[in-house]
């Protein structure tokens, strides 16, 4: 109390300056009265992520780093849309274009840089922009709606990211590059060629070794003319030829400027009390244009300003990642072959991977990765530390150490002090500690807590692997949390947990207690919640017909004209002449429109009138085929041992047994099986939820296949010797799926989500768990009733559902 | 029930309150014409043509009732029960009919023209 705070003024509301403030607020929150001036009208945002905004994978809101409330909370005075025009370094006052001024004890200049607009004739025409800030980004988004052909000048990092963004916006994009190789300042010619081929495959066009001589057109640009006399038509030109430190203010105020604002190892400029960080600064002759250095500089400056002992800033080891989805490129240190360097190289054109490590003597001095960049943080570390090459490193990196390490093993093997997030200098150890200490479960939480992944995002996969490594099975993956539909923000797992915990028993109760936005839900969440209730409380839950989709409510498939299709059960695809006759008689009597053999070996009776449904069921006197249900539909079988000369197992018998055992039970989605008597696989096991193949010694069980719109070949779950074991395994697998799948999630998606190994561990390897799952499903099965006969018994029910009120 | 009773309408009894269950559609058939009556959770009754305004048609009676809306069973359109208005992003309108409750009796209101049409069809 009573202590006068010193006045700290920051010019530039970008990443470098605000990062410095964040450090200062941590080190010494009471020391300064802080005022920030920014030319742009926004709070601090992540400029590096503009590529993602352009690409459409992030919104403007996603890339805000510090919201307005952050400034308020830290009592920072923020003037946006205000440009400082001069500094009086004698009086220690800054003046702005709108008449504002502020006195300082300490001044930080963080004015960043400007895109270089090549001074070719025509560069001032409409439709020529740089790629630097939100307003450039907005112009690009708008332009893509109106125009078709875009040219990007510059095949470096920024140019390629801009080009890919415009391509994603539907424009026809040509990249014009002065040099023979793309990203020649970060990549060697081999990696560069692979990158170019990939980007061409994605749809970008390239004009290499072209120098722009003129931009022609009327008021608006119409095209480019090159120094070799060729031309390119274009409605829109993005200049991404480089950036230039923004030093105008400093030099006009008498502060020493070369290429950038000259600073010493503590970021001090030539003027007393004036410092500079980020892209506007020049340190030991170097101006940096990437994010990592500015964080290192910010950390040193903050300590300096808070009177904390600090090592001097000695420059940054640069590394590069390209932020284009699906294109992974990385380089660090020395990346070009040189006669005095030893080069270890692996190029794999089939897998589209490229790895290169450069050694000076035995010391690792640089590296390039293309395709798989999961080793990037380690290479960065080795280069930074000047690590010596060893046999172990060689074996691991070049994949001669036997099987390649999985991502999880790789993070497990990382040293604790290894840097995961190069941008913010966050080590593996501090991330692991943060996850444990604060019980973090998502990448976003790790970001918020440690800062890792908050800048370029290149380390997010590693952070995700670390979460998996620390949390094991509890880690749900990095996908952001979303509700199951628009009626709630809660995820499937949260809903299921709440139903269990609060013992909710009706759909209405769930929606009320969990505060659904729409009190009665919608056609997505009502059936899902009804299913979860039935799954959790198999005995107590009373099925809610009004939350069932019409097909399940009517036990028949509605057709577009309001008639229904009736499909009787035909266990294992087998029927009898008597049953066939009965089906034919019913079809004639009720004038069905078509009798069709289905893909699942049964007969469709298509076009039954709604009020005839109970009569048709009664006369058929057969069980419902559940052709409408989220349940076991069919078990397709081949002829098998009984008749087939190749058959080694009784596939028909097993198919019928499985169908009779597991019919009627509610599942997250429709469910199909097949049983084959021999490995010829005539019943097509590989596209079924469960596909069984008999061989001489027993059965093989495949799971997670799908023949629908997203085809997937089933994976081997296990081999069993006896029929009993097979039925148990099918039951346990099915129950595990019932318990853990999202509603409407087919086994194909579910198996991919959980991983076959995780399912094996639960269903196959853990005998106790398997028995428990099997017992549970048997208990549920015991409760079920045949729906057609049940409807006929409840006469009132059927008349309400099926019969109209006739007015005379 | 807040439906305004129009003097020019002819009211026909279609059933009693217990004929109409919550969140379930009940079809009323007048010769070839189908009208569906829905009863919402708060007890309100609504009558609409039993035909989706989707170009491929189909019935509405089997739709899921949520609040004062019905979700078309075939195409998942959201339709307001009181006005018959199809909710964005889809467009269209389902004809609606007034209902009158007297004691337990539920009566459907038809204009003279509609009633006449019915008489003709009969």
mmCIF file of C-alpha atoms in Angstrom, chain A residues 558 560-564 609-612 801-807, chain B residues 14 25-38 46-52 57-62 94-97 108 110 114 118 121:
data_model
loop_
_atom_site.group_PDB
_atom_site.id
_atom_site.type_symbol
_atom_site.label_atom_id
_atom_site.label_comp_id
_atom_site.label_asym_id
_atom_site.label_seq_id
_atom_site.Cartn_x
_atom_site.Cartn_y
_atom_site.Cartn_z
ATOM 1 C CA UNK A 558 -42.374 -47.510 -42.865
ATOM 2 C CA UNK A 560 -42.538 -43.440 -48.242
ATOM 3 C CA UNK A 561 -46.265 -43.886 -48.927
ATOM 4 C CA UNK A 562 -47.024 -44.715 -45.298
ATOM 5 C CA UNK A 563 -47.395 -48.447 -45.886
ATOM 6 C CA UNK A 564 -45.104 -50.895 -44.123
ATOM 7 C CA UNK A 609 -51.380 -51.142 -44.885
ATOM 8 C CA UNK A 610 -50.921 -49.920 -41.332
ATOM 9 C CA UNK A 611 -54.210 -51.260 -39.994
ATOM 10 C CA UNK A 612 -53.481 -54.659 -41.533
ATOM 11 C CA UNK A 801 -51.354 -47.679 -32.725
ATOM 12 C CA UNK A 802 -52.782 -49.230 -35.858
ATOM 13 C CA UNK A 803 -56.417 -48.303 -36.243
ATOM 14 C CA UNK A 804 -57.723 -44.958 -37.309
ATOM 15 C CA UNK A 805 -60.927 -43.458 -35.904
ATOM 16 C CA UNK A 806 -63.449 -43.779 -38.710
ATOM 17 C CA UNK A 807 -65.885 -40.906 -39.001
ATOM 18 C CA UNK B 14 -64.216 -37.477 -33.085
ATOM 19 C CA UNK B 25 -50.617 -39.257 -33.105
ATOM 20 C CA UNK B 26 -54.112 -40.645 -33.740
ATOM 21 C CA UNK B 27 -55.488 -40.771 -37.229
ATOM 22 C CA UNK B 28 -59.040 -39.621 -37.919
ATOM 23 C CA UNK B 29 -60.340 -40.868 -41.245
ATOM 24 C CA UNK B 30 -63.134 -39.155 -43.139
ATOM 25 C CA UNK B 31 -63.601 -41.257 -46.217
ATOM 26 C CA UNK B 32 -60.353 -40.815 -48.106
ATOM 27 C CA UNK B 33 -59.167 -37.905 -46.014
ATOM 28 C CA UNK B 34 -56.849 -38.377 -43.035
ATOM 29 C CA UNK B 35 -56.486 -35.905 -40.215
ATOM 30 C CA UNK B 36 -54.133 -36.570 -37.319
ATOM 31 C CA UNK B 37 -54.711 -35.459 -33.736
ATOM 32 C CA UNK B 38 -51.731 -34.994 -31.433
ATOM 33 C CA UNK B 46 -53.986 -30.267 -32.172
ATOM 34 C CA UNK B 47 -55.453 -31.453 -35.474
ATOM 35 C CA UNK B 48 -53.536 -31.359 -38.764
ATOM 36 C CA UNK B 49 -53.722 -32.999 -42.168
ATOM 37 C CA UNK B 50 -51.986 -36.354 -41.889
ATOM 38 C CA UNK B 51 -49.629 -35.561 -44.699
ATOM 39 C CA UNK B 52 -46.122 -34.187 -44.695
ATOM 40 C CA UNK B 57 -45.417 -36.783 -48.892
ATOM 41 C CA UNK B 58 -45.952 -39.454 -46.272
ATOM 42 C CA UNK B 59 -47.907 -39.495 -43.005
ATOM 43 C CA UNK B 60 -47.265 -37.350 -39.930
ATOM 44 C CA UNK B 61 -49.091 -39.469 -37.365
ATOM 45 C CA UNK B 62 -46.025 -41.581 -36.555
ATOM 46 C CA UNK B 94 -49.635 -28.270 -43.100
ATOM 47 C CA UNK B 95 -53.343 -27.387 -42.983
ATOM 48 C CA UNK B 96 -54.627 -27.312 -39.400
ATOM 49 C CA UNK B 97 -58.110 -27.660 -37.944
ATOM 50 C CA UNK B 108 -63.249 -31.300 -34.825
ATOM 51 C CA UNK B 110 -64.728 -27.982 -40.229
ATOM 52 C CA UNK B 114 -65.097 -28.761 -45.881
ATOM 53 C CA UNK B 118 -67.314 -34.460 -47.004
ATOM 54 C CA UNK B 121 -67.691 -37.505 -50.944
#
